Amino acid sequence: MEEPVRPTSAAVGDALRDVAGLGGFFVLPGTADTAGPRRAASFADGFAERAREVNRRFGTSEARVGVSIVHLGLAARLWSPLLACTVLHGIVPDLRNLEWVDDTSAIRLQRSPEGRPAGELPDMVTAVYEQVAAPLQELEDTFEVKVAQRLLDGNAASALVGSAAVLLRARPEARSAVIRLTRDLLNVGRLVGTGSITGPDLTFRRRSCCLLYRAPNGGMCGDCCLSGR
């Protein structure tokens, strides 16, 4: 089978810039969109420092709390532009080779953006899943503290459905495609069995907890398995 013709870097960049207009976690610039000095620290080192900062902010010394919260936020920053580009532009962007933006929790690509045509991939759902699963696994292999695997899987699922719900509200005309892709992704790889969609607008109940409740300044997330709803 012939390899599908890849969209140009310019086309992928245009798609990423368009979905960045949705705000927040949908922003994922490439090197052509950035200026200034590049960070010397590795992506993994940057993650560890951000996890420690979360612990300081929430007043806890339990290292796995910070690790889980930053992991959850990072998953949302991966899923959001990925889902939006796939559904709205038919492009699955390549999310390898990431770096932190300065001292923030934002991320960017280390190179000009690349991607593949969603409609021509033999298994588009798995291809989308792998774009998030691979960088998360790479980071998880470097964690200095043990965090339950299913907790991390639940983080990825929670971020997926949360990102999809935001996209659904922003682009209601894409409702069917957003819901279908989200449900399909929850049946792939480590996302299987992590939780259930509980409503038509992608409300979600996960089967694990991100541990935020364990911090003195924390609380429970809306999809937490420990909440009473």
XYZ file of C-alpha atoms in Angstrom:
229
model
C 0.000 0.000 0.000
C 1.315 3.414 -0.927
C 2.101 5.883 1.831
C -0.554 8.656 1.881
C 0.682 12.004 0.638
C 1.537 14.034 3.722
C 0.220 17.569 4.108
C 2.879 20.241 3.824
C 4.412 21.775 6.912
C 2.637 25.004 5.989
C -0.736 23.239 5.877
C -0.168 21.615 9.285
C 0.988 24.929 10.696
C -2.118 26.658 9.340
C -4.330 24.029 10.972
C -2.558 24.382 14.318
C -2.837 28.163 14.193
C -6.535 27.925 13.381
C -7.351 25.627 16.322
C -5.174 27.745 18.614
C -7.922 30.336 18.223
C -10.072 28.088 20.410
C -7.810 29.223 23.257
C -6.109 27.674 26.253
C -4.802 24.175 25.774
C -5.421 24.221 22.017
C -2.307 26.338 21.446
C 0.649 24.330 20.114
C 3.147 26.441 18.159
C 5.996 25.109 16.067
C 9.470 26.604 15.887
C 8.454 28.924 13.060
C 5.890 30.545 15.373
C 8.294 31.221 18.256
C 11.204 33.486 18.976
C 13.751 33.858 21.728
C 16.130 31.449 23.446
C 15.421 27.735 23.531
C 15.485 25.769 26.807
C 18.573 23.654 27.368
C 16.900 21.291 29.861
C 15.289 18.097 28.616
C 11.535 17.760 28.452
C 11.716 15.222 31.299
C 13.752 17.550 33.516
C 11.288 20.330 32.860
C 8.446 18.045 33.881
C 10.057 17.233 37.232
C 10.512 20.909 38.108
C 6.918 21.686 37.206
C 5.716 18.813 39.395
C 7.674 20.224 42.338
C 6.163 23.665 41.684
C 2.654 22.177 41.799
C 3.464 20.619 45.162
C 4.659 23.979 46.484
C 1.548 25.724 45.154
C -0.866 23.237 46.673
C 1.037 22.874 49.939
C 1.880 19.179 49.833
C 5.091 17.184 50.097
C 3.547 14.103 48.478
C 5.578 13.960 45.274
C 3.134 11.853 43.290
C 0.455 14.548 43.617
C 2.500 17.070 41.643
C 3.533 14.442 39.119
C -0.081 13.424 38.517
C -1.404 16.981 38.168
C 1.275 18.044 35.677
C 0.773 14.779 33.790
C -2.969 15.489 33.557
C -2.394 19.035 32.331
C 0.150 17.912 29.770
C -2.246 15.275 28.448
C -4.847 18.002 27.918
C -2.303 20.125 26.020
C -1.645 17.168 23.730
C -5.223 16.037 23.175
C -6.728 19.476 22.556
C -4.893 20.536 19.368
C -4.695 16.929 18.203
C -8.452 16.369 18.361
C -9.237 19.765 16.873
C -6.869 19.392 13.914
C -8.079 15.853 13.236
C -11.781 16.687 13.314
C -11.767 20.206 11.852
C -8.948 19.939 9.310
C -8.525 16.221 8.634
C -4.882 16.383 9.735
C -3.286 14.289 12.483
C -0.352 16.416 13.661
C 2.893 14.763 14.722
C 3.407 15.454 18.435
C 6.941 14.116 18.814
C 9.879 16.286 19.898
C 8.194 18.642 22.332
C 9.642 21.242 24.663
C 8.352 23.577 27.358
C 7.780 27.227 26.541
C 10.093 29.204 28.834
C 9.086 28.630 32.476
C 5.411 28.033 31.768
C 3.340 24.870 31.523
C 2.750 25.521 27.810
C 4.468 23.325 25.218
C 5.613 23.706 21.629
C 7.120 21.615 18.860
C 10.897 21.690 18.516
C 10.647 21.786 14.732
C 8.347 22.848 11.960
C 5.008 21.030 12.230
C 4.336 17.784 10.409
C 1.252 15.622 10.084
C -0.669 12.961 8.194
C -4.038 13.028 6.401
C -6.613 11.590 8.810
C -8.911 10.260 6.096
C -6.215 8.197 4.409
C -4.755 6.452 7.454
C -5.542 2.714 7.648
C -6.392 3.042 11.372
C -6.943 6.699 12.125
C -8.129 6.187 15.707
C -4.996 4.259 16.701
C -2.815 6.811 14.921
C -4.431 9.620 16.947
C -4.091 7.645 20.182
C -0.388 7.004 19.622
C 0.351 10.713 19.225
C -0.537 11.181 22.900
C 0.362 7.766 24.296
C 3.962 7.888 23.031
C 5.115 11.203 24.583
C 3.284 10.428 27.831
C 4.949 7.010 28.063
C 8.342 8.569 27.371
C 7.865 10.897 30.326
C 6.364 8.245 32.602
C 9.506 6.150 32.157
C 11.508 8.978 33.782
C 9.331 9.562 36.852
C 11.318 9.655 40.089
C 8.309 8.544 42.140
C 6.014 5.568 41.616
C 2.546 6.482 40.382
C -0.057 3.791 39.676
C -0.298 3.022 35.975
C -4.092 3.070 35.956
C -4.084 6.479 37.621
C -1.977 7.797 34.748
C -4.247 6.056 32.251
C -7.209 7.734 33.930
C -5.464 11.094 33.613
C -5.086 10.555 29.870
C -8.750 9.594 29.539
C -9.964 12.500 31.656
C -7.884 14.931 29.591
C -9.197 13.383 26.363
C -12.859 13.761 27.269
C -12.338 17.181 28.823
C -10.593 18.441 25.693
C -13.305 16.942 23.491
C -16.033 18.596 25.572
C -14.395 22.011 25.123
C -14.128 21.397 21.375
C -17.762 20.320 21.304
C -18.898 23.578 22.879
C -16.674 25.683 20.630
C -17.585 23.939 17.366
C -21.069 22.397 17.794
C -21.283 21.792 14.038
C -18.617 19.085 14.496
C -20.578 17.358 17.268
C -20.995 13.940 15.639
C -17.341 13.661 14.633
C -16.068 14.816 18.033
C -18.235 12.383 19.974
C -17.498 9.477 17.649
C -13.729 9.969 17.801
C -13.773 10.385 21.589
C -15.769 7.217 22.125
C -13.549 5.301 19.714
C -10.388 6.489 21.489
C -11.711 5.291 24.848
C -11.683 1.781 23.362
C -7.997 1.841 22.397
C -4.884 0.827 24.326
C -4.468 2.073 27.871
C -7.671 4.129 27.695
C -9.821 1.000 27.782
C -11.713 0.703 31.064
C -10.588 4.067 32.433
C -14.085 5.510 32.800
C -17.437 6.143 31.184
C -19.084 8.963 29.281
C -22.163 9.812 31.343
C -24.006 12.402 29.274
C -24.681 13.684 25.755
C -22.267 16.608 26.156
C -19.336 14.371 27.106
C -19.575 14.478 30.876
C -17.299 11.762 32.224
C -16.736 9.632 35.305
C -13.248 8.199 35.605
C -12.423 5.062 37.606
C -9.294 6.480 39.226
C -8.355 9.706 41.004
C -5.703 12.261 40.005
C -4.821 12.728 43.741
C -5.512 16.463 43.829
C -7.806 15.881 46.816
C -4.797 14.796 48.872
C -3.290 18.301 48.783
C -4.323 20.762 51.540
C -5.127 23.367 48.885
C -6.600 20.867 46.461
C -10.079 19.442 45.924
C -12.023 17.023 43.753
C -12.345 17.263 39.990
C -15.784 17.069 38.392
C -15.159 13.611 36.941
C -13.503 12.125 40.045
C -14.488 8.606 41.053
C -14.626 9.842 44.674
C -17.200 12.555 44.062
C -20.781 11.986 45.084
C -22.528 12.792 41.854
